Coordinates of C-alpha atoms and ligand atoms in Angstrom, one line a residue:
Chain A
M236 CA 3.6 4.2 214.0
I237 CA 6.6 6.4 214.5
I238 CA 7.5 5.8 210.8
T239 CA 4.0 6.8 209.7
L240 CA 4.3 10.0 211.8
F241 CA 7.7 10.7 210.3
F242 CA 6.3 10.7 206.8
I243 CA 3.3 12.7 207.8
V244 CA 5.6 15.4 209.2
L245 CA 7.8 15.2 206.1
I246 CA 5.0 15.6 203.7
A247 CA 3.3 18.4 205.6
F248 CA 6.7 20.2 205.8
V249 CA 7.3 19.9 202.1
I250 CA 3.9 21.2 201.2
N251 CA 4.4 24.2 203.4
F252 CA 7.6 25.0 201.5
V253 CA 6.3 24.7 198.0
V254 CA 3.5 27.1 198.8
P255 CA 4.6 30.6 197.7
G256 CA 4.9 33.4 200.1
N257 CA 7.2 34.5 202.9
P258 CA 6.0 33.6 206.4
A259 CA 8.2 36.3 208.0
R260 CA 6.6 39.0 205.8
T261 CA 3.2 37.7 206.7
I262 CA 4.0 37.8 210.4
A263 CA 5.5 41.2 210.3
G264 CA 2.8 42.8 208.2
P265 CA 3.0 44.5 204.8
K266 CA 4.7 47.7 206.0
A267 CA 7.5 46.1 208.0
S268 CA 11.1 47.1 207.3
P269 CA 13.7 44.6 206.0
E270 CA 15.4 44.6 209.5
V271 CA 12.3 43.6 211.3
I272 CA 11.7 40.8 208.8
K273 CA 15.3 39.6 209.2
A274 CA 14.9 39.6 213.0
I275 CA 11.8 37.5 212.6
E276 CA 13.5 35.1 210.3
E277 CA 16.3 34.7 212.9
K278 CA 13.8 34.1 215.7
Y279 CA 11.9 31.4 213.9
D280 CA 14.9 29.8 212.1
L281 CA 13.3 30.7 208.8
N282 CA 16.7 31.6 207.3
K283 CA 18.2 28.1 207.8
P284 CA 18.1 25.4 205.1
V285 CA 15.0 23.3 205.0
Y286 CA 16.6 20.1 206.3
V287 CA 17.9 22.0 209.4
Q288 CA 14.5 23.3 210.0
F289 CA 13.0 19.9 209.6
E290 CA 15.6 18.2 211.9
H291 CA 15.0 20.9 214.5
Y292 CA 11.2 20.5 214.3
F293 CA 11.4 16.7 214.4
V294 CA 13.6 16.7 217.5
N295 CA 11.3 19.1 219.3
L296 CA 8.4 17.0 218.2
L297 CA 9.9 13.9 219.8
H298 CA 10.0 15.9 223.0
G299 CA 6.4 16.6 222.6
D300 CA 7.0 20.2 221.6
L301 CA 5.1 21.5 218.6
G302 CA 6.6 25.0 218.6
I303 CA 5.2 28.4 218.9
S304 CA 2.5 29.9 216.7
Y305 CA 3.8 32.7 214.5
R306 CA 0.5 34.5 214.8
T307 CA -0.5 34.4 218.5
N308 CA 2.9 33.7 220.0
E309 CA 1.4 31.0 222.2
T310 CA 2.6 27.4 222.2
V311 CA 0.9 25.3 219.6
N312 CA 0.5 22.7 222.3
S313 CA -1.7 24.9 224.5
E314 CA -3.8 26.0 221.5
L315 CA -4.4 22.4 220.5
R316 CA -5.2 21.5 224.1
T317 CA -8.2 23.8 224.0
A318 CA -9.2 23.2 220.4
F319 CA -8.8 19.4 220.0
P320 CA -11.4 18.3 222.6
K321 CA -13.9 20.5 220.8
T322 CA -13.3 18.8 217.5
M323 CA -13.5 15.4 219.3
Y324 CA -16.9 16.5 220.7
L325 CA -18.1 17.4 217.3
G326 CA -16.6 14.2 215.8
F327 CA -18.3 11.9 218.3
S328 CA -21.6 13.7 217.7
V329 CA -21.2 13.0 214.0
F330 CA -20.4 9.4 214.6
F331 CA -23.4 9.1 216.9
L332 CA -25.6 10.6 214.2
N333 CA -24.1 8.4 211.5
V334 CA -25.0 5.3 213.5
L335 CA -28.4 6.7 214.5
I336 CA -29.3 7.5 210.9
G337 CA -27.2 5.1 208.9
V338 CA -27.9 1.7 210.6
P339 CA -31.7 1.7 210.9
T340 CA -32.1 3.2 207.4
G341 CA -29.7 0.6 205.9
I342 CA -31.5 -2.2 207.6
Y343 CA -34.8 -0.9 206.5
A344 CA -33.6 -0.5 202.9
A345 CA -32.4 -4.1 203.0
I346 CA -35.7 -5.4 204.2
K347 CA -37.5 -3.4 201.5
R348 CA -35.1 -4.6 198.9
S349 CA -36.0 -3.3 195.4
K350 CA -39.3 -1.9 196.7
F351 CA -40.2 1.8 196.4
M352 CA -38.7 2.9 199.8
D353 CA -35.4 1.1 199.0
H354 CA -35.0 3.2 195.8
V355 CA -35.9 6.4 197.6
I356 CA -33.3 5.6 200.3
L357 CA -30.6 4.7 197.7
I358 CA -31.2 7.9 195.7
S359 CA -31.1 10.1 198.8
S360 CA -27.9 8.5 199.9
L361 CA -26.4 9.1 196.5
V362 CA -27.4 12.8 196.8
G363 CA -26.0 12.8 200.4
T364 CA -22.6 11.5 199.4
S365 CA -22.2 13.7 196.3
A366 CA -23.4 17.0 197.8
P367 CA -20.4 19.1 199.0
T368 CA -20.2 19.5 202.7
F369 CA -20.2 23.3 202.7
W370 CA -23.3 23.3 200.5
I371 CA -25.2 21.1 203.0
G372 CA -23.8 23.2 205.8
Y373 CA -25.0 26.5 204.4
I374 CA -28.4 25.1 203.5
L375 CA -29.0 23.8 207.0
L376 CA -27.7 27.0 208.4
F377 CA -30.0 29.1 206.3
I378 CA -33.2 27.1 206.7
V379 CA -33.0 25.7 210.3
G380 CA -30.8 28.3 211.9
Y381 CA -31.8 31.5 210.1
K382 CA -35.3 31.1 208.5
L383 CA -36.8 29.0 211.2
S384 CA -34.6 30.1 214.0
L385 CA -34.8 26.7 215.6
L386 CA -31.2 26.3 216.5
P387 CA -28.2 28.7 217.0
I388 CA -26.5 29.6 213.8
G389 CA -23.0 29.0 215.1
G390 CA -20.5 29.0 217.9
Y391 CA -19.5 26.5 220.5
G392 CA -21.9 25.0 223.1
G393 CA -24.2 22.2 224.2
I394 CA -26.4 19.9 222.2
S395 CA -28.4 22.7 220.5
H396 CA -25.1 24.1 219.1
V397 CA -23.7 20.8 218.0
I398 CA -26.7 19.5 216.1
L399 CA -26.3 21.6 212.9
P400 CA -22.6 21.2 212.4
A401 CA -22.8 17.5 213.3
L402 CA -25.7 17.0 210.9
T403 CA -23.8 18.7 208.2
V404 CA -21.0 16.3 208.3
S405 CA -23.2 13.3 209.1
L406 CA -25.6 13.7 206.2
A407 CA -22.8 13.0 203.8
S408 CA -21.1 10.2 205.8
A409 CA -24.3 8.5 207.1
A410 CA -25.2 8.0 203.4
G411 CA -22.1 5.8 203.2
Y412 CA -23.2 3.9 206.3
V413 CA -26.6 3.3 204.8
R414 CA -25.2 1.7 201.7
V415 CA -22.7 -0.4 203.6
V416 CA -25.3 -1.6 206.1
R417 CA -27.8 -2.3 203.2
T418 CA -25.3 -4.3 201.2
S419 CA -23.9 -6.4 204.0
M420 CA -27.4 -7.0 205.4
L421 CA -28.6 -8.2 202.0
E422 CA -25.6 -10.5 201.9
V423 CA -26.2 -11.9 205.4
L424 CA -29.9 -12.2 204.9
G425 CA -29.2 -14.7 202.2
T426 CA -26.9 -16.9 204.3
D427 CA -27.7 -20.4 205.5
Y428 CA -27.4 -19.4 209.2
V429 CA -30.1 -16.8 208.8
R430 CA -32.3 -19.5 207.3
T431 CA -31.4 -21.7 210.3
A432 CA -32.5 -18.8 212.6
E433 CA -35.8 -18.5 210.8
A434 CA -36.3 -22.3 210.9
K435 CA -36.1 -22.0 214.7
G436 CA -39.2 -19.9 214.6
L437 CA -37.5 -16.7 215.8
S438 CA -39.4 -13.5 215.0
Q439 CA -38.3 -11.3 212.1
S440 CA -36.9 -8.7 214.4
T441 CA -34.8 -11.3 216.4
V442 CA -33.5 -12.8 213.1
I443 CA -32.5 -9.4 211.8
L444 CA -31.1 -7.8 214.9
K445 CA -29.5 -10.8 216.7
H446 CA -28.5 -13.0 213.8
A447 CA -28.2 -10.9 210.7
F448 CA -27.1 -7.5 211.9
R449 CA -24.4 -8.8 214.2
S450 CA -22.5 -10.3 211.3
S451 CA -23.0 -7.3 209.1
V452 CA -21.5 -5.0 211.8
I453 CA -18.0 -6.1 210.6
P454 CA -18.1 -4.5 207.2
L455 CA -19.6 -1.4 208.8
I456 CA -16.7 -1.1 211.2
T457 CA -14.3 -1.5 208.3
Y458 CA -16.1 1.3 206.5
A459 CA -16.2 3.5 209.5
G460 CA -12.5 3.1 209.9
M461 CA -11.8 3.9 206.2
D462 CA -14.2 6.9 206.4
L463 CA -12.3 8.5 209.3
G464 CA -10.0 10.5 207.1
T465 CA -12.9 11.9 205.1
L466 CA -14.7 12.6 208.4
M467 CA -11.7 14.6 209.6
G468 CA -11.8 16.7 206.4
G469 CA -15.6 17.2 206.7
L470 CA -15.1 18.4 210.3
I471 CA -12.5 21.0 209.2
V472 CA -14.7 22.5 206.6
T473 CA -17.8 22.5 208.8
E474 CA -16.0 24.1 211.7
G475 CA -15.2 27.0 209.4
I476 CA -18.9 27.4 208.4
F477 CA -20.3 27.2 211.9
G478 CA -17.5 29.0 213.8
W479 CA -16.8 25.9 215.8
P480 CA -13.5 26.6 217.7
G481 CA -11.9 23.3 217.0
I482 CA -8.7 22.3 215.2
G483 CA -10.4 22.9 211.9
Q484 CA -11.0 26.5 212.5
M485 CA -7.5 26.7 213.9
A486 CA -6.1 25.3 210.7
V487 CA -8.1 27.6 208.5
T488 CA -6.8 30.7 210.4
A489 CA -3.3 29.3 210.4
I490 CA -3.3 28.8 206.7
N491 CA -4.4 32.4 206.1
Y492 CA -1.5 33.6 208.1
Q493 CA 1.0 31.0 206.9
D494 CA 1.4 30.1 210.5
M495 CA 3.5 27.0 209.9
P496 CA 3.9 25.5 213.4
T497 CA 0.2 25.7 213.9
I498 CA -0.6 24.1 210.5
M499 CA 1.9 21.4 211.2
G500 CA 0.4 20.9 214.7
V501 CA -3.1 20.5 213.4
V502 CA -2.0 18.1 210.6
L503 CA -0.1 16.0 213.1
V504 CA -2.9 15.8 215.6
A505 CA -5.5 15.0 213.0
A506 CA -3.2 12.3 211.5
V507 CA -2.5 10.8 214.9
A508 CA -6.2 10.8 215.7
V509 CA -6.9 8.9 212.5
V510 CA -4.1 6.4 213.2
I511 CA -5.3 5.8 216.8
A512 CA -8.9 5.4 215.6
N513 CA -7.8 2.8 213.1
F514 CA -6.0 1.0 215.9
V515 CA -9.2 1.1 217.9
V516 CA -11.1 -0.3 214.9
D517 CA -8.8 -3.3 214.9
I518 CA -9.5 -4.0 218.5
I519 CA -13.2 -3.7 218.0
Y520 CA -13.0 -6.2 215.2
A521 CA -11.6 -8.8 217.5
L522 CA -14.3 -8.1 220.1
V523 CA -17.1 -8.4 217.6
D524 CA -15.9 -11.3 215.5
P525 CA -14.9 -14.4 217.5
R526 CA -13.0 -15.8 214.5
I527 CA -10.4 -13.0 214.7
S528 CA -7.8 -13.2 217.4
Y529 CA -4.6 -11.3 217.7
Chain B
M556 CA -54.3 -46.2 208.3
A557 CA -53.4 -44.1 211.4
E558 CA -54.0 -40.3 211.5
P559 CA -51.1 -38.7 209.8
I560 CA -49.0 -36.1 211.6
L561 CA -48.1 -34.4 208.4
E562 CA -50.0 -34.6 205.2
V563 CA -49.0 -32.7 202.0
K564 CA -51.5 -32.5 199.2
D565 CA -50.8 -31.3 195.7
L566 CA -48.1 -28.9 196.8
R567 CA -46.9 -26.6 194.0
T568 CA -44.1 -24.0 194.5
Y569 CA -43.0 -21.9 191.6
F570 CA -40.3 -19.3 191.2
Y571 CA -41.2 -16.3 189.2
T572 CA -37.9 -15.5 187.6
E573 CA -37.1 -13.1 184.8
A574 CA -36.5 -16.1 182.5
G575 CA -40.0 -17.4 183.3
I576 CA -41.9 -19.5 185.8
V577 CA -39.7 -22.3 187.3
K578 CA -42.0 -25.1 188.6
A579 CA -39.7 -26.3 191.3
V580 CA -42.4 -28.3 193.1
N581 CA -45.1 -29.4 190.9
G582 CA -47.8 -31.4 192.6
V583 CA -46.2 -33.3 195.6
N584 CA -48.3 -35.5 197.8
F585 CA -47.3 -37.5 200.8
R586 CA -48.3 -38.4 204.3
L587 CA -46.2 -39.0 207.4
E588 CA -47.4 -40.9 210.5
K589 CA -46.2 -40.5 214.1
G590 CA -42.6 -41.7 214.5
Q591 CA -42.5 -42.8 210.9
S592 CA -39.7 -42.0 208.5
L593 CA -40.0 -41.0 204.9
G594 CA -37.1 -40.9 202.5
V595 CA -37.2 -38.4 199.7
V596 CA -34.8 -39.2 196.9
G597 CA -34.0 -37.8 193.5
E598 CA -31.2 -36.2 191.6
S599 CA -30.0 -32.7 192.5
G600 CA -32.5 -30.1 191.3
S601 CA -35.5 -32.4 191.5
G602 CA -37.2 -30.1 194.1
K603 CA -36.5 -31.9 197.3
S604 CA -35.2 -28.9 199.2
I605 CA -37.9 -26.6 197.9
T606 CA -40.5 -29.1 199.1
A607 CA -38.9 -29.1 202.5
L608 CA -38.7 -25.3 202.7
S609 CA -42.3 -25.0 201.5
V610 CA -43.4 -27.2 204.5
M611 CA -41.3 -25.0 206.8
G612 CA -42.9 -21.9 205.3
L613 CA -39.5 -20.5 204.4
I614 CA -40.0 -19.8 200.7
K615 CA -38.9 -16.3 199.7
P616 CA -39.6 -14.2 196.7
P617 CA -39.4 -14.8 193.8
G618 CA -40.6 -18.1 195.0
K619 CA -44.2 -18.7 196.1
V620 CA -46.3 -21.7 197.2
V621 CA -49.0 -21.4 194.6
S622 CA -51.4 -24.2 195.6
G623 CA -51.9 -27.2 197.8
E624 CA -52.3 -28.0 201.4
I625 CA -49.8 -28.7 204.2
L626 CA -51.7 -30.3 207.0
L627 CA -49.9 -30.5 210.3
Q628 CA -52.2 -32.6 212.5
G629 CA -55.1 -31.5 210.3
Q630 CA -54.2 -27.8 210.4
N631 CA -53.3 -26.2 207.1
L632 CA -50.0 -24.3 207.5
L633 CA -50.6 -22.4 204.3
K634 CA -53.5 -20.7 206.0
K635 CA -51.6 -19.6 209.1
S636 CA -50.3 -16.1 209.8
R637 CA -46.7 -15.3 210.2
K638 CA -47.0 -15.2 214.0
E639 CA -48.7 -18.6 214.1
L640 CA -46.1 -20.1 211.8
E641 CA -43.3 -18.8 214.1
K642 CA -44.9 -20.7 217.0
I643 CA -44.8 -23.9 214.9
R644 CA -41.4 -23.6 213.3
G645 CA -38.6 -25.0 215.4
N646 CA -41.2 -26.2 217.9
D647 CA -43.5 -28.7 216.0
I648 CA -41.5 -28.9 212.8
A649 CA -37.7 -28.6 212.8
M650 CA -35.2 -28.8 210.0
I651 CA -31.5 -29.8 209.6
F652 CA -29.7 -28.4 206.6
Q653 CA -27.2 -29.8 204.2
D654 CA -24.1 -27.7 205.0
P655 CA -23.1 -27.6 208.7
M656 CA -20.2 -25.3 207.9
T657 CA -22.5 -22.4 206.9
S658 CA -25.7 -23.2 208.8
L659 CA -24.6 -22.0 212.2
N660 CA -24.2 -18.4 213.1
P661 CA -20.4 -17.7 213.2
V662 CA -20.7 -14.9 215.8
L663 CA -22.9 -16.6 218.4
R664 CA -21.9 -19.3 220.9
V665 CA -23.1 -22.8 220.2
G666 CA -25.0 -22.9 223.5
E667 CA -26.8 -19.7 222.7
Q668 CA -27.9 -21.0 219.3
I669 CA -29.5 -24.1 220.9
A670 CA -30.8 -22.3 224.0
E671 CA -32.6 -19.5 222.1
A672 CA -35.0 -21.9 220.5
V673 CA -35.8 -23.5 223.9
V674 CA -36.2 -20.1 225.5
L675 CA -38.5 -19.0 222.7
H676 CA -40.8 -22.1 222.5
R677 CA -40.7 -23.3 226.1
K678 CA -40.9 -19.9 227.6
V679 CA -38.2 -20.6 230.1
K680 CA -35.4 -18.4 231.5
R681 CA -32.2 -18.1 229.6
K682 CA -30.3 -20.2 232.2
E683 CA -32.8 -23.0 231.9
G684 CA -32.4 -22.8 228.1
W685 CA -28.7 -23.3 228.5
N686 CA -29.3 -26.3 230.8
V687 CA -31.4 -27.9 228.0
A688 CA -28.7 -27.0 225.5
L689 CA -26.1 -28.8 227.6
E690 CA -28.4 -31.8 227.9
M691 CA -28.9 -31.8 224.1
L692 CA -25.2 -31.6 223.4
K693 CA -24.7 -34.7 225.5
K694 CA -27.5 -36.5 223.8
V695 CA -26.1 -35.8 220.3
G696 CA -22.8 -37.3 221.5
I697 CA -20.6 -34.2 221.7
P698 CA -17.7 -35.0 224.1
E699 CA -16.8 -32.4 226.7
A700 CA -20.1 -30.7 226.3
E701 CA -19.6 -28.4 229.3
D702 CA -16.7 -26.9 227.4
R703 CA -18.1 -27.0 223.9
I704 CA -21.2 -25.3 224.8
R705 CA -19.3 -22.0 225.2
R706 CA -17.5 -22.4 221.9
F707 CA -18.1 -20.8 218.6
P708 CA -18.9 -22.8 215.5
H709 CA -15.5 -22.2 213.8
E710 CA -13.9 -24.1 216.7
M711 CA -15.6 -27.3 215.8
S712 CA -15.4 -29.8 212.9
G713 CA -18.1 -30.4 210.3
G714 CA -19.3 -33.5 212.0
M715 CA -19.5 -31.8 215.4
R716 CA -21.4 -28.8 213.9
Q717 CA -23.9 -31.1 212.3
R718 CA -24.4 -32.7 215.7
V719 CA -25.1 -29.2 217.0
M720 CA -27.6 -28.6 214.2
I721 CA -29.3 -31.8 215.2
A722 CA -29.3 -30.6 218.8
I723 CA -31.0 -27.4 217.8
A724 CA -33.6 -29.2 215.7
L725 CA -34.5 -31.7 218.4
S726 CA -34.2 -29.3 221.4
C727 CA -38.0 -28.5 221.4
N728 CA -39.0 -32.1 220.8
P729 CA -40.6 -31.5 217.4
K730 CA -43.3 -33.8 215.9
V731 CA -41.7 -33.6 212.5
L732 CA -38.0 -33.4 211.7
I733 CA -36.9 -32.6 208.2
A734 CA -33.3 -33.6 207.4
D735 CA -32.1 -32.1 204.1
E736 CA -29.1 -34.2 202.9
P737 CA -27.7 -34.0 206.5
T738 CA -24.6 -36.1 205.5
T739 CA -23.8 -35.0 202.0
A740 CA -21.3 -32.4 203.0
L741 CA -19.5 -34.8 205.5
D742 CA -16.7 -37.4 205.3
V743 CA -17.8 -40.9 204.7
T744 CA -16.9 -42.1 208.2
I745 CA -18.7 -39.1 209.8
Q746 CA -21.7 -39.7 207.5
A747 CA -22.3 -43.1 209.1
Q748 CA -22.1 -41.7 212.6
I749 CA -24.5 -38.9 211.9
L750 CA -27.0 -41.3 210.3
D751 CA -26.8 -43.6 213.3
L752 CA -27.4 -40.7 215.5
I753 CA -30.4 -39.5 213.6
R754 CA -31.9 -43.0 213.6
L755 CA -31.3 -43.4 217.3
L756 CA -32.8 -40.1 218.3
Q757 CA -35.7 -40.5 215.9
K758 CA -36.6 -43.6 218.0
D759 CA -35.9 -41.9 221.3
F760 CA -37.9 -38.8 220.5
E761 CA -40.6 -40.6 218.5
T762 CA -40.1 -37.9 215.9
A763 CA -41.5 -38.4 212.4
T764 CA -38.7 -37.8 210.0
I765 CA -38.4 -36.7 206.4
M766 CA -34.9 -37.8 205.2
I767 CA -34.0 -36.0 202.0
T768 CA -31.1 -37.5 200.1
H769 CA -29.9 -38.3 196.6
D770 CA -28.5 -41.6 198.0
L771 CA -30.8 -44.6 198.0
G772 CA -28.3 -46.3 200.3
V773 CA -29.1 -43.8 203.0
V774 CA -32.8 -44.4 202.6
A775 CA -32.3 -48.2 202.8
E776 CA -30.6 -47.7 206.2
V777 CA -32.9 -45.1 207.8
C778 CA -36.4 -45.0 206.2
K779 CA -39.6 -46.9 206.3
N780 CA -41.1 -45.4 203.2
V781 CA -39.6 -43.7 200.1
M782 CA -40.8 -41.1 197.7
V783 CA -38.8 -40.8 194.5
M784 CA -38.9 -37.3 193.0
Y785 CA -38.3 -36.2 189.5
A786 CA -38.7 -32.7 188.1
G787 CA -40.7 -31.5 191.1
Q788 CA -43.1 -34.5 191.2
P789 CA -43.2 -37.8 193.0
V790 CA -42.8 -40.5 190.4
E791 CA -42.8 -43.5 192.8
Y792 CA -43.9 -44.0 196.4
S793 CA -43.8 -47.1 198.5
D794 CA -42.2 -48.8 201.5
V795 CA -38.4 -49.2 201.3
T796 CA -38.4 -52.9 200.6
T797 CA -40.8 -52.6 197.6
V798 CA -38.9 -49.7 196.1
L799 CA -35.6 -51.4 196.5
E800 CA -36.6 -54.9 195.4
Q801 CA -39.6 -54.4 193.1
P802 CA -39.3 -50.8 191.7
K803 CA -41.7 -50.0 188.9
H804 CA -40.6 -46.6 187.6
P805 CA -37.9 -46.5 185.0
Y806 CA -36.3 -43.6 186.8
T807 CA -36.1 -45.6 190.0
W808 CA -34.5 -48.4 188.0
G809 CA -31.9 -45.9 186.8
L810 CA -31.3 -44.7 190.4
L811 CA -30.9 -48.2 191.6
S812 CA -28.5 -49.3 188.9
S813 CA -26.3 -46.3 189.8
L814 CA -26.1 -47.4 193.4
P815 CA -22.9 -49.3 194.3
K816 CA -23.9 -52.8 195.5
L817 CA -22.3 -54.2 198.6
N818 CA -22.0 -57.7 197.1
A819 CA -21.0 -56.5 193.6
S820 CA -17.5 -57.0 192.4
E821 CA -15.1 -54.1 192.7
K822 CA -15.0 -53.6 189.0
Q823 CA -18.7 -53.4 188.5
R824 CA -19.3 -49.9 187.1
L825 CA -21.9 -47.5 188.2
T826 CA -24.4 -46.9 185.5
P827 CA -25.8 -43.4 185.9
I828 CA -28.9 -42.4 184.0
D829 CA -28.1 -40.9 180.6
G830 CA -29.0 -37.3 180.0
M831 CA -29.8 -34.3 182.2
P832 CA -32.8 -33.4 184.3
P833 CA -35.2 -31.1 182.4
D834 CA -35.3 -27.4 182.7
L835 CA -38.0 -26.7 185.3
G836 CA -38.7 -23.4 183.7
N837 CA -39.5 -25.1 180.4
L838 CA -40.8 -28.6 181.0
P839 CA -41.4 -30.8 178.0
E840 CA -44.9 -31.8 177.1
G841 CA -45.9 -35.2 178.4
C842 CA -43.9 -37.1 181.0
A843 CA -40.9 -35.1 182.3
F844 CA -38.7 -38.1 182.3
A845 CA -39.6 -39.2 178.7
P846 CA -36.5 -37.6 177.1
R847 CA -34.2 -39.8 179.2
C848 CA -36.4 -42.9 179.5
P849 CA -35.2 -46.1 177.8
H850 CA -38.8 -47.5 177.8
K851 CA -40.7 -44.6 176.4
K852 CA -43.7 -45.0 174.2
P853 CA -45.3 -42.5 171.8
V854 CA -47.9 -41.5 174.4
C855 CA -45.2 -40.5 176.9
E856 CA -44.2 -37.4 174.9
R857 CA -47.8 -36.3 174.3
Q858 CA -49.5 -36.8 177.6
E859 CA -48.5 -36.5 181.2
P860 CA -49.1 -39.8 183.2
A861 CA -51.7 -39.2 185.9
G862 CA -50.1 -41.7 188.3
K863 CA -51.6 -44.9 189.7
W864 CA -51.8 -46.8 192.9
L865 CA -50.7 -50.3 191.9
N866 CA -51.7 -51.5 195.4
P867 CA -52.7 -49.5 198.5
G868 CA -49.1 -48.8 199.4
H869 CA -47.4 -48.4 196.0
F870 CA -47.8 -45.4 193.7
V871 CA -46.2 -45.0 190.3
R872 CA -46.5 -42.2 187.8
C873 CA -45.6 -43.9 184.5
H874 CA -47.4 -44.8 181.2
L875 CA -46.2 -48.4 181.5
Y876 CA -48.9 -48.9 184.1
E877 CA -51.6 -46.5 183.0
A878 CA -55.0 -47.7 181.6
Ligands
ADP1226 N1 -34.3 -18.9 194.2 C1 -34.6 -19.7 193.1 N2 -34.9 -19.1 191.9 C2 -35.2 -19.8 190.9 N3 -35.3 -21.1 190.8 C3 -35.0 -21.8 192.0 C4 -34.6 -21.1 193.1 N4 -34.4 -22.0 194.1 C5 -34.6 -23.2 193.5 N5 -35.0 -23.1 192.2 C6 -35.3 -24.2 191.3 O1 -35.8 -25.2 192.0 C7 -35.3 -26.4 191.6 C8 -35.3 -27.4 192.7 O2 -34.3 -27.0 193.7 P1 -34.1 -27.9 195.0 O3 -35.4 -28.2 195.7 O4 -33.1 -27.1 195.8 O5 -33.4 -29.2 194.4 P2 -32.9 -30.4 195.2 O6 -33.7 -31.6 194.9 O7 -31.5 -30.6 194.8 O8 -32.9 -30.1 196.7 C9 -33.9 -26.1 191.1 O9 -33.5 -26.9 190.1 C10 -34.1 -24.7 190.6 O10 -34.4 -24.7 189.2
MG1227 MG1 -31.3 -29.8 198.0

């Protein structure tokens, strides 16, 4: 895990350096004198060689210190502390919607295999996956938020605020859930043990929910785990559209200002979140599937 | 003759595939009396499993039961609604499948898989269902049943899992038990144990049994009557002794000569029937067995034999005995 982190930091660092532009100049503003810029470079170590900067950063990181934002002069730690929970809140809402939309739709498509509704669902899910997140976001924003005025068009808040941004991310990723659930359900529905369950006289709903779905949960968990990275990306774009003050918006602002410590902080937190979530996925596996033990 | 528990009349089950209509079951008739056991034999692909699944009402598209009657104590199962069938499956008719390794749900405890049928049909509490499950595990000879009941299928051997399947099937004391090649997937020593168990429980529970197998040896051990199937049809039907000692159909002769004999010398070779079973999607004109039959006459390739009762208990479908 430490090694994973090390490489994430390294890659993020390198990317920051190959991007053109001088952070000191950006911080100081276009009219600043060379002396001011020099002072700023001193303050933030920008005049040192890359590897020194990297070492410096990594040592601080091991102490849990992500540095100070060039833009706001606040510690990145404290900014992340307010922003990250908001992203988590949005993220969990998305996950909740994914399950709520994806699982029943996938099961329904599997039962209606090759019938009209199955085709409708498959085509919609294809559209869902291929449509860009920002496009879905603006359409929802325009129709539901602006034209119909049903929900707030942006900002942070309770359920009414979270629905639109969560739906924006979810429409794309729930489509993936639908297809995974459908495929694994079709596979499970053809197994011998589902036939055994039917031979016992269990009702169709018991056969599907108790016997078939339980086994097809495992591919779904795998998929949800693999989808986490994409989900993170979707969150960042969507936060920008809806003015959701999470780490996504933080990152967008930071990139505009070449605020390197903040960019690095966001990248790290996002990466760590994905790594931890994957770890949780492994634990859930063992809980769901008795054949797996660690 | 006594009232039959189960009577199947002219059952036909077809699969509507892209390549054409596959006539998997093509006019099957049999009757089963209380506590009686019927063996169904035939090569792989002769429609034994599909016959069983048709009786269970478990045929899925593209398959369809196209005609016939399945009378359980006089009531035609083909006329029942799905809800009515659910009350009968697992309760009045139960089935054991061929492969115990894949027939149990891998993510549910063995106890739950037995208990759920009991809870459903007996309308008892879950705890009582588990008590019955424990009792059943003991009856099917699973050692340390108190411990095994909480286990998952993958923690058990094939033989143990087939015992669990038997426990599930018998847990609601069905009137009819269908065992579809219950020992084919098991080791030879385990096979004998499972057969003994089925025979014992069949007496105990007074369950009428349909024993599907491609092994006439199994039939000889377990069954009272035998139906020999070929290409979706019964070609010979009689009591075990008659079929084994005075078989009339050339296909039965072939099956018998491919059976290893206990008193035969070690070197005596098995003589399997030449040729392959016909394509059920494209049956030949006339008798389906004619292309492989060493005794065929010109009429066999023109006209399907109608079948004939040689005496009240012995049916044969062959031109050698027609007219
Ligand atoms: N799902 C299916 N689709 C098409 N044909 C099928 C299907 N299932 C079974 N059949 C046909 O039914 C025939 C009989 O199958 P089965 O009853 O399983 O034979 P067995 O006597 O070995 O149990 C097979 O040879 C096959 O041609
Ligand atoms: Mg079979």
